[in-house]
CSV table of C-alpha atoms in Angstrom, one decimal:
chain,number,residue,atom,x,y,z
A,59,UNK,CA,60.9,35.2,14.2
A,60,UNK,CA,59.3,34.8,17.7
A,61,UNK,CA,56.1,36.6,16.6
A,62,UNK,CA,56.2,33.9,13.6
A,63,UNK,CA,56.6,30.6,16.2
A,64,UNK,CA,53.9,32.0,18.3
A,65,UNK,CA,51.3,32.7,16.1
A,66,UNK,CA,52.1,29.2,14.3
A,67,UNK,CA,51.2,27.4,18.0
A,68,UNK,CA,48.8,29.0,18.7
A,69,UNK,CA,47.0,28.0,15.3
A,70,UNK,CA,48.7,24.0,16.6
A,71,UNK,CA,46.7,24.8,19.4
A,72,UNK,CA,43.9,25.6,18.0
A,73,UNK,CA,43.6,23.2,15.1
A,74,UNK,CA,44.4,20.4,17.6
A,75,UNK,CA,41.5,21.0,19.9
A,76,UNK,CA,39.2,20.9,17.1
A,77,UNK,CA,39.9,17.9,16.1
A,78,UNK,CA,39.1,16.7,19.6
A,79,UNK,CA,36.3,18.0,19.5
A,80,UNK,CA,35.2,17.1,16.0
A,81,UNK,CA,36.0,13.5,17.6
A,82,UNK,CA,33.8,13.8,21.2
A,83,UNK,CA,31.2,15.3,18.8
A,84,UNK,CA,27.9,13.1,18.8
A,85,UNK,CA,27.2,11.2,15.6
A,86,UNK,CA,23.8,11.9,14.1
A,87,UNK,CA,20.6,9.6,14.2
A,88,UNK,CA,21.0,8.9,10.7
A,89,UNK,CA,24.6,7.9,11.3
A,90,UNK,CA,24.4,5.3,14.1
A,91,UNK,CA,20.5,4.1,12.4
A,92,UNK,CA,19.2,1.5,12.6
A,93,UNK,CA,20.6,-0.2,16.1
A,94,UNK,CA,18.0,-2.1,17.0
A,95,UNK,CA,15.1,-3.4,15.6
A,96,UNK,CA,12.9,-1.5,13.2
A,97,UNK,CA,9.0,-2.4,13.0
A,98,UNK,CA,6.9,-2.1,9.9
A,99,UNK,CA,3.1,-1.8,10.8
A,100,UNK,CA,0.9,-2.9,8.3
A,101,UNK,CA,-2.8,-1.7,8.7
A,102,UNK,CA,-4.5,-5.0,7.5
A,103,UNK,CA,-4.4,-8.4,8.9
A,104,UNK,CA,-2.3,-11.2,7.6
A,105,UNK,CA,-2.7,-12.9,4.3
A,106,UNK,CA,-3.8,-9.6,2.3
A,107,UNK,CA,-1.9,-8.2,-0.6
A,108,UNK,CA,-0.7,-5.1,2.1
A,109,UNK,CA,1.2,-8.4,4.0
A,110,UNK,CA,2.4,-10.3,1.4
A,111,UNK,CA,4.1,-7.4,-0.2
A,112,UNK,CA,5.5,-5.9,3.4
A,113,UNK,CA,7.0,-9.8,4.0
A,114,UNK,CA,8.7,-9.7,0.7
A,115,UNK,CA,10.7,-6.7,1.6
A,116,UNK,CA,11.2,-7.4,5.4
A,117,UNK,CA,14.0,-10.2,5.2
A,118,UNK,CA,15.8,-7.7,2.2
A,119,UNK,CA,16.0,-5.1,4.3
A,120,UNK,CA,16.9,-7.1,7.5
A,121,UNK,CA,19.7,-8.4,5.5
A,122,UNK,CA,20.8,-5.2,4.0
A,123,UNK,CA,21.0,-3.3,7.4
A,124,UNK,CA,22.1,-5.9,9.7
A,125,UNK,CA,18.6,-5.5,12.2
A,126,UNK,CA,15.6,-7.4,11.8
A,127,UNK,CA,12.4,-5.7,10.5
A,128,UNK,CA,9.1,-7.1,11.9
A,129,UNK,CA,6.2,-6.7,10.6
A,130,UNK,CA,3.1,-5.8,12.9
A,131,UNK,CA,0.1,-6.4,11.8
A,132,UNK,CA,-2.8,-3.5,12.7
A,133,UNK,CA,-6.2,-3.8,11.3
A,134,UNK,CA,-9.0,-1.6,11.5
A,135,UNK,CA,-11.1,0.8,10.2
A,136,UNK,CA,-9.7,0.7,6.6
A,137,UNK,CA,-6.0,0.9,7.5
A,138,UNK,CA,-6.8,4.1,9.9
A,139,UNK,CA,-5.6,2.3,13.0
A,140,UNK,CA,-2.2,1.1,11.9
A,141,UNK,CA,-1.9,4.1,10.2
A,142,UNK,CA,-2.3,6.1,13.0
A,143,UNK,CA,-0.3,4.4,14.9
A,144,UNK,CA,2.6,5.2,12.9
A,145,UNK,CA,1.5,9.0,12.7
A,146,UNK,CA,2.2,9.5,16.0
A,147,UNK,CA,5.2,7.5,16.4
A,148,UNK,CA,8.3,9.0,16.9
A,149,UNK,CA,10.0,10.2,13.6
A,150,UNK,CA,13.3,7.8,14.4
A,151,UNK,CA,13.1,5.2,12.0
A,152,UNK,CA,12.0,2.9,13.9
A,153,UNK,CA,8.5,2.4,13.0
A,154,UNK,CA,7.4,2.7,9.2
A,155,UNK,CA,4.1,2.5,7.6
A,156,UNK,CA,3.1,0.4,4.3
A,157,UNK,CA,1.0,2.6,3.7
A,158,UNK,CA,-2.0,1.7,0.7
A,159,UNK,CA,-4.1,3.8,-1.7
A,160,UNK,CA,-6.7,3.1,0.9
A,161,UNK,CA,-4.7,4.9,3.9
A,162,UNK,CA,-2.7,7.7,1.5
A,163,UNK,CA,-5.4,8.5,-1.4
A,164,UNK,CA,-8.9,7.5,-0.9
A,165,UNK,CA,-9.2,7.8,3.4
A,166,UNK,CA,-8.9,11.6,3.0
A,167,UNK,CA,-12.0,12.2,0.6
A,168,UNK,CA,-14.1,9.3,2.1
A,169,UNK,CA,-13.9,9.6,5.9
A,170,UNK,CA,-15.5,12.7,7.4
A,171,UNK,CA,-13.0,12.8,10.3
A,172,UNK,CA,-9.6,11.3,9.9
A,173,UNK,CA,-7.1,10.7,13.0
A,174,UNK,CA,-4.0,11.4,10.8
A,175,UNK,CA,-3.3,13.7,7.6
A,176,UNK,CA,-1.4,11.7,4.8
A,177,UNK,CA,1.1,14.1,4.1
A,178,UNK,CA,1.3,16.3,7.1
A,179,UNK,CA,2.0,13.5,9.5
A,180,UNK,CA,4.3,11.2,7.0
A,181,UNK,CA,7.7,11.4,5.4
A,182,UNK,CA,7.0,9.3,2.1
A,183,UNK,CA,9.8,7.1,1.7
A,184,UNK,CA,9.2,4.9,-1.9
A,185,UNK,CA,6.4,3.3,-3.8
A,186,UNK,CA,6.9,-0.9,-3.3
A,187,UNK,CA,4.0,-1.7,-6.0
A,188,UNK,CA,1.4,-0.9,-7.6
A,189,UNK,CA,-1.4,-4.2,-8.4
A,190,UNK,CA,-4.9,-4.4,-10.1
A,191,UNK,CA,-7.8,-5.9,-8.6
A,192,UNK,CA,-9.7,-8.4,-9.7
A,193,UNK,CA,-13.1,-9.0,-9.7
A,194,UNK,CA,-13.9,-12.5,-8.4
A,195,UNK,CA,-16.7,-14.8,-7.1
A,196,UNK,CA,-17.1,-17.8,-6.0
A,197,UNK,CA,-17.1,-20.6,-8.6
A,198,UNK,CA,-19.7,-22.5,-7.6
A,199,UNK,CA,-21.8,-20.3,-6.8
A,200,UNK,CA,-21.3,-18.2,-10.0
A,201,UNK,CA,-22.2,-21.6,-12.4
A,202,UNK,CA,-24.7,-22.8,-10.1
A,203,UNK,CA,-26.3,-18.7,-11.5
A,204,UNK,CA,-25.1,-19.0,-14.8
A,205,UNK,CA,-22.5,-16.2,-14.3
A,206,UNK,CA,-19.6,-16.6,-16.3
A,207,UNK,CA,-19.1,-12.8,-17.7
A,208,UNK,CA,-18.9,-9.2,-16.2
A,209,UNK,CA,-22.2,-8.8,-18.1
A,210,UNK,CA,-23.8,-11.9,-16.4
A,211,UNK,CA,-23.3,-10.9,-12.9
A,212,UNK,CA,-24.6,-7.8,-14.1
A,213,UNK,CA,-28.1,-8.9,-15.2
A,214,UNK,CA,-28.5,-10.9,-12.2
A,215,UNK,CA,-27.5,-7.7,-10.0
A,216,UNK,CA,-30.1,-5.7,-11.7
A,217,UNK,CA,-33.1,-8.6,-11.4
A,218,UNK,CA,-31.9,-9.2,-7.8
A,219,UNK,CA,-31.5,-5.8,-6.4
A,220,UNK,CA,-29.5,-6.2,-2.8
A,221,UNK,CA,-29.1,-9.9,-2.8
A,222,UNK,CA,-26.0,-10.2,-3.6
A,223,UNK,CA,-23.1,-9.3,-1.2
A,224,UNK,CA,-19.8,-7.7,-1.9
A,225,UNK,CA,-16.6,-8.1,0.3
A,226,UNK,CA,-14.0,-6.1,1.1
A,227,UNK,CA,-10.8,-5.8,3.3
A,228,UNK,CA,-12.2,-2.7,4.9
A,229,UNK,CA,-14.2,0.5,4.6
A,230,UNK,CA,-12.3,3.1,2.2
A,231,UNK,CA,-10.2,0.4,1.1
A,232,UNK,CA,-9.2,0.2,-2.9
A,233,UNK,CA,-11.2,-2.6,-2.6
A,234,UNK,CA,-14.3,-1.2,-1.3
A,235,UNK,CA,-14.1,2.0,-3.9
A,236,UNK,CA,-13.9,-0.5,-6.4
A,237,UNK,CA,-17.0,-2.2,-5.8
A,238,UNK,CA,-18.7,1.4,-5.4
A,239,UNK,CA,-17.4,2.6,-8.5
A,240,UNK,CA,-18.7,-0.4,-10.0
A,241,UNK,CA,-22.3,-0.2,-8.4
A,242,UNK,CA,-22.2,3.4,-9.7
A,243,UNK,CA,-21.4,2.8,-13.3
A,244,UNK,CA,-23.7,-0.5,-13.4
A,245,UNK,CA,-26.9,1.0,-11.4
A,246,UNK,CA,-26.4,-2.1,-9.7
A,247,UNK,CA,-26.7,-2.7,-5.5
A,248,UNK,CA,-24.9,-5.1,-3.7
A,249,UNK,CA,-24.7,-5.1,0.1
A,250,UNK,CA,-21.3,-3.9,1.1
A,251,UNK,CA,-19.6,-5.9,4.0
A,252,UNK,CA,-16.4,-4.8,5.1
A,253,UNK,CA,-13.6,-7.0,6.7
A,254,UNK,CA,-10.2,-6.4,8.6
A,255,UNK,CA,-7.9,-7.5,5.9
A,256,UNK,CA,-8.7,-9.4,2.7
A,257,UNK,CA,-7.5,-12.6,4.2
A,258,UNK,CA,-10.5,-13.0,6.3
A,259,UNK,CA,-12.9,-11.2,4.1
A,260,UNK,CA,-11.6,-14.2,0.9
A,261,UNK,CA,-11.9,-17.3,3.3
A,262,UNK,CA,-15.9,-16.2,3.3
A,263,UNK,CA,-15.7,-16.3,-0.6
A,264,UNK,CA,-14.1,-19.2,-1.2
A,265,UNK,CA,-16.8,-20.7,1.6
A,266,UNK,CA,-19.4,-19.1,-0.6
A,267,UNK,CA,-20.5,-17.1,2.2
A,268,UNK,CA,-20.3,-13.5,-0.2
A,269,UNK,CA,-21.1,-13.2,-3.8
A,270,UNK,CA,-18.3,-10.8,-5.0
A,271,UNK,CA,-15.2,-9.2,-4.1
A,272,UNK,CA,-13.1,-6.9,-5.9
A,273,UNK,CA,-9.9,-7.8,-4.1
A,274,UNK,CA,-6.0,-7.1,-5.0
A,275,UNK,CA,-4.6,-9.9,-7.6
A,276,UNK,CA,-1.6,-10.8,-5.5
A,277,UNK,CA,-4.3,-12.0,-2.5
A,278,UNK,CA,-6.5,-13.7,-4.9
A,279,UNK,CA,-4.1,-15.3,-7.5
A,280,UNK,CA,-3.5,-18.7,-5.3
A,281,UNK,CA,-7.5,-19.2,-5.3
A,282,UNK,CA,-8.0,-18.5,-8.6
A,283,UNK,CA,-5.4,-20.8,-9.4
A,284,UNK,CA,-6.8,-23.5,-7.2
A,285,UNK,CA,-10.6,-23.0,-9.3
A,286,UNK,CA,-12.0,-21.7,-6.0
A,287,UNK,CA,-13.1,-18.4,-6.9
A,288,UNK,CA,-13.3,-17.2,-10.8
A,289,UNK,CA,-12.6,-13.9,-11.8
A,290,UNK,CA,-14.5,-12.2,-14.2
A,291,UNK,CA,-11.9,-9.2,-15.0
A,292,UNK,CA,-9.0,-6.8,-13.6
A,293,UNK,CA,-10.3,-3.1,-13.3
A,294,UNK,CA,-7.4,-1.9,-14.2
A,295,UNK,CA,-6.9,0.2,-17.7
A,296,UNK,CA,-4.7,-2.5,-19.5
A,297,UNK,CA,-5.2,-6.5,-18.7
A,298,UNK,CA,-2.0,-8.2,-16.4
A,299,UNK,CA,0.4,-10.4,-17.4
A,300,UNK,CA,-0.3,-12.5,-14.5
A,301,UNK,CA,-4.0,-13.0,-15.9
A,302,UNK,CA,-3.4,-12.4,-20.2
A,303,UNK,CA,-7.0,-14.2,-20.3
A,304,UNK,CA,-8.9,-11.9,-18.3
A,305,UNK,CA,-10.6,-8.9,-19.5
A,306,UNK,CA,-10.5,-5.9,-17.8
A,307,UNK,CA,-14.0,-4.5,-16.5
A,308,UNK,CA,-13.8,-1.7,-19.6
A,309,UNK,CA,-13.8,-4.5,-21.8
A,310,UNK,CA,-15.6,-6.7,-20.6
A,311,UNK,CA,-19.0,-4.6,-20.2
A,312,UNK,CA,-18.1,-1.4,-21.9
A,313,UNK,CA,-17.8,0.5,-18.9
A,314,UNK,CA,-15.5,3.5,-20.4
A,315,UNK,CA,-13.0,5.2,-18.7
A,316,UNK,CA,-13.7,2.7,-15.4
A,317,UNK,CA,-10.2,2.0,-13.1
A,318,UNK,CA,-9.6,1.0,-9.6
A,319,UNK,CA,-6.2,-0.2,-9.1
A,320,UNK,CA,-4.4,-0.2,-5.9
A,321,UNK,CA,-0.8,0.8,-4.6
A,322,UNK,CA,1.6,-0.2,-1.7
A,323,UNK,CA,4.6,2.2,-0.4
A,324,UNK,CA,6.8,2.9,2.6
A,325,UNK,CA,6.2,5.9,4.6
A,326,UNK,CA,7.7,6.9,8.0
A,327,UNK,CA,6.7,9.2,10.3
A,328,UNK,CA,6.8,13.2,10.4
A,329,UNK,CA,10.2,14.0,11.4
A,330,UNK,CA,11.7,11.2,10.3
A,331,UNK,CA,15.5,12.4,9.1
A,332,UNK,CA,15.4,12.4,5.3
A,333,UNK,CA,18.6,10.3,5.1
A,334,UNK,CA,16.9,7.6,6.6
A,335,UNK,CA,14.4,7.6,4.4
A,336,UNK,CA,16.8,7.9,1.3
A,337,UNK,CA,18.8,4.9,2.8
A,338,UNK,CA,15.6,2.6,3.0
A,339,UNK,CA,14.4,3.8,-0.4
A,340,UNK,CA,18.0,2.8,-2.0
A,341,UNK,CA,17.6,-0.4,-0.2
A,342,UNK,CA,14.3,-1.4,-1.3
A,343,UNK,CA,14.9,-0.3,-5.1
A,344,UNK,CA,17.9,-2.2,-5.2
A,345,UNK,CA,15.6,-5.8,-3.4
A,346,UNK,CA,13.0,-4.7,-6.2
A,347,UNK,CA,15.3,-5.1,-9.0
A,348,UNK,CA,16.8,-8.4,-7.7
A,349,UNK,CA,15.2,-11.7,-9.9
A,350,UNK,CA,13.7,-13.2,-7.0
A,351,UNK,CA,11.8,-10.0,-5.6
A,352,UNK,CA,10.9,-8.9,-8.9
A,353,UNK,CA,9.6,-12.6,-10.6
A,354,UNK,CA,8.4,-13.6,-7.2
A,355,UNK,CA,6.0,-10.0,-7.0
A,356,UNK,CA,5.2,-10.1,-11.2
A,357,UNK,CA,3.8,-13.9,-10.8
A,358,UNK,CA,1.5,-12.6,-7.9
A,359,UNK,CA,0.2,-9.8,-10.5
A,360,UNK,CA,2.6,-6.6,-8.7
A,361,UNK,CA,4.4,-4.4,-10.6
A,362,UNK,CA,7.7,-3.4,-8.8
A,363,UNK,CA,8.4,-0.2,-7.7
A,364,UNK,CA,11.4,1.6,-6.2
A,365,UNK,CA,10.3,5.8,-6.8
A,366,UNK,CA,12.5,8.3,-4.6
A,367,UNK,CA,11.1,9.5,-1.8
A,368,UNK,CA,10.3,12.8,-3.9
A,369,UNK,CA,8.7,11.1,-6.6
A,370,UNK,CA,6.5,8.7,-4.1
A,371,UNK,CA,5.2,12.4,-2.5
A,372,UNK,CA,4.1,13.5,-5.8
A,373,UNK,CA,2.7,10.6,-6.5
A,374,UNK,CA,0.6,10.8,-3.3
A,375,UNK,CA,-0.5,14.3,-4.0
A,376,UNK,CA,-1.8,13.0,-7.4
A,377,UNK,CA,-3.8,9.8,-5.9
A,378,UNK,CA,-5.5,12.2,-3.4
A,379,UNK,CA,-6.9,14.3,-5.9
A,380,UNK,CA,-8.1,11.5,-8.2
A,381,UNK,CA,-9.3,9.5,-5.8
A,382,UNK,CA,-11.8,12.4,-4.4
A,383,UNK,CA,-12.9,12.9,-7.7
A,384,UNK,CA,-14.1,8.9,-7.6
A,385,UNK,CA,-15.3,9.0,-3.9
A,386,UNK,CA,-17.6,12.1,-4.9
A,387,UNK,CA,-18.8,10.1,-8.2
A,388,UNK,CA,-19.5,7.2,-6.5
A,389,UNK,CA,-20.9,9.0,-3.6
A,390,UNK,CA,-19.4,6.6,-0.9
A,391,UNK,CA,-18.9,8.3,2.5
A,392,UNK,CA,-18.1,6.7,5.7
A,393,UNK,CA,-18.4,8.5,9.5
């Protein structure tokens, strides 16, 4: 009986300290995240379809976790400097990416040296949308040249060889490969001048300071609207429902198999704790789905997204290897 009463306490014993110590014992990162403020950089200035979209999903997310999210805007060098900035950020969840097609599928087949490796140096955490772009110039200038089809604005191209400029939010932008995709297919030449956001690079079109601009829908839709600029087609596969009237570029000048459209999604960086990530990917999917996200994003031309954070890194994979195949057609490079 004795041997019994001591072995029992001394399991008492034992079980009771660990629980004491299962208490003291630290919670993780992903536990006590987010306790202060979280920044999302976004690698364009404001006003482009890269800000719109990261604005839309700030004040969800701020709700849903209790801590504002901020949005830092960090242009340059097609979305390279924001994006770097957030590749060598620590992985704590406090600094996240909305990251493009630009800065996670073209950069890495159209710059010869990049500061960051888009899936070495980023935890992929969900795909926010996914837009065409529209081709779109300025409406004055395009009847004051009789240009009022794809077609049109070809012929003048080819009897005006680099006359024309073409706008974009940045080299190796969606944008940008676009245009040279377009040039490519056409045999046309336009002068290519690159901006730090579409914002600034659309206030010069609707000036009438550049001729063309291939530009995301969601950034162009309100001038559009407003009769400023006119677009002559998406260049995406299928037309949008936020445009039924437009052609895309396919149609509109039998270009086969042409298609430029453009993505947005949340990445962190490397190191980031995978619970995290799966916690802000839950969050956003479930703002996504909501009536005012969602109408709000479709009347802008967006399509929703909301992948896992699996899905969105296989996506990525997949955009990296298309999109070389389109920077080595078009022959675009940049140093």
């Amino acid at each position: 009986m004795r041997l019994h009463l001591t072995f029992s306490r001394r399991h008492l014993i034992a079980a009771a300290a660990g629980t004491a110590l299962s208490l003291l014992a630290p919670l993780s990162m992903a536990d006590t995240w987010p306790s202060r403020p979280v920044k999302i950089v976004v690698p364009f200035a404001p006003g482009g379809t890269t800000d719109i979209l990261a604005r839309a999903i700030a004040p969800e997310l701020t709700t849903a976790f209790g801590q504002p999210f901020i949005v830092d805007n960090r242009a340059g060098a097609g979305g390279n400097v924001g994006a770097e900035i957030v590749a060598k950020s620590p992985g704590d969840g406090y600094t996240l990416l909305m990251g493009t097609v630009g800065t996670h599928g073209i950069n890495k087949a159209l710059y010869a040296k990049l500061p960051y490796d888009p899936q070495k140096d980023f935890v992929p955490i969900t795909l926010v949308a996914g837009v065409p772009n529209v081709m779109v110039v300025n409406a004055e200038r395009a009847k004051a040249l009789n240009i009022n089809t794809v077609n049109d604005f070809i012929r003048y191209a080819k009897a005006n060889p680099g006359k024309l400029n073409m706008a974009s939010s940045g080299n190796g932008t969606s944008i940008h490969l676009a245009g040279e995709l377009f040039k490519s297919m056409t045999g046309t030449f336009m002068t290519h001048i690159p901006y730090r956001g579409s914002a600034p690079a659309l206030m010069d079109m609707v000036a009438g300071n550049m001729d063309v601009m291939f530009d995301n829908l969601p950034s162009s839709m309100v001038h559009i609207k407003s009769g400023k600029l006119k677009a002559l087609a998406v260049t995406s596969a299928q037309r949008s429902a936020a445009l039924p009237d437009v052609p895309t570029v396919e149609e509109a000048a039998g270009l086969k198999g042409y298609e430029a459209s453009s993505w947005f999604g949340l990445l962190a960086p490397a190191g980031t704790p995978q619970e995290i990530a799966n916690r802000i990917q839950q969050e956003v999917a479930k703002a996504l789905s909501t009536p005012a996200v969602k109408d709000k994003l479709l009347a802008q031309g967006a399509i929703p997204g909301g992948m896992t954070s699996k899905e969105f890194a296989h996506f990525i994979d997949a955009e990296i290897k298309k999109w070389a195949r389109v920077v080595k057609a078009s022959g675009a490079k940049v140093d």
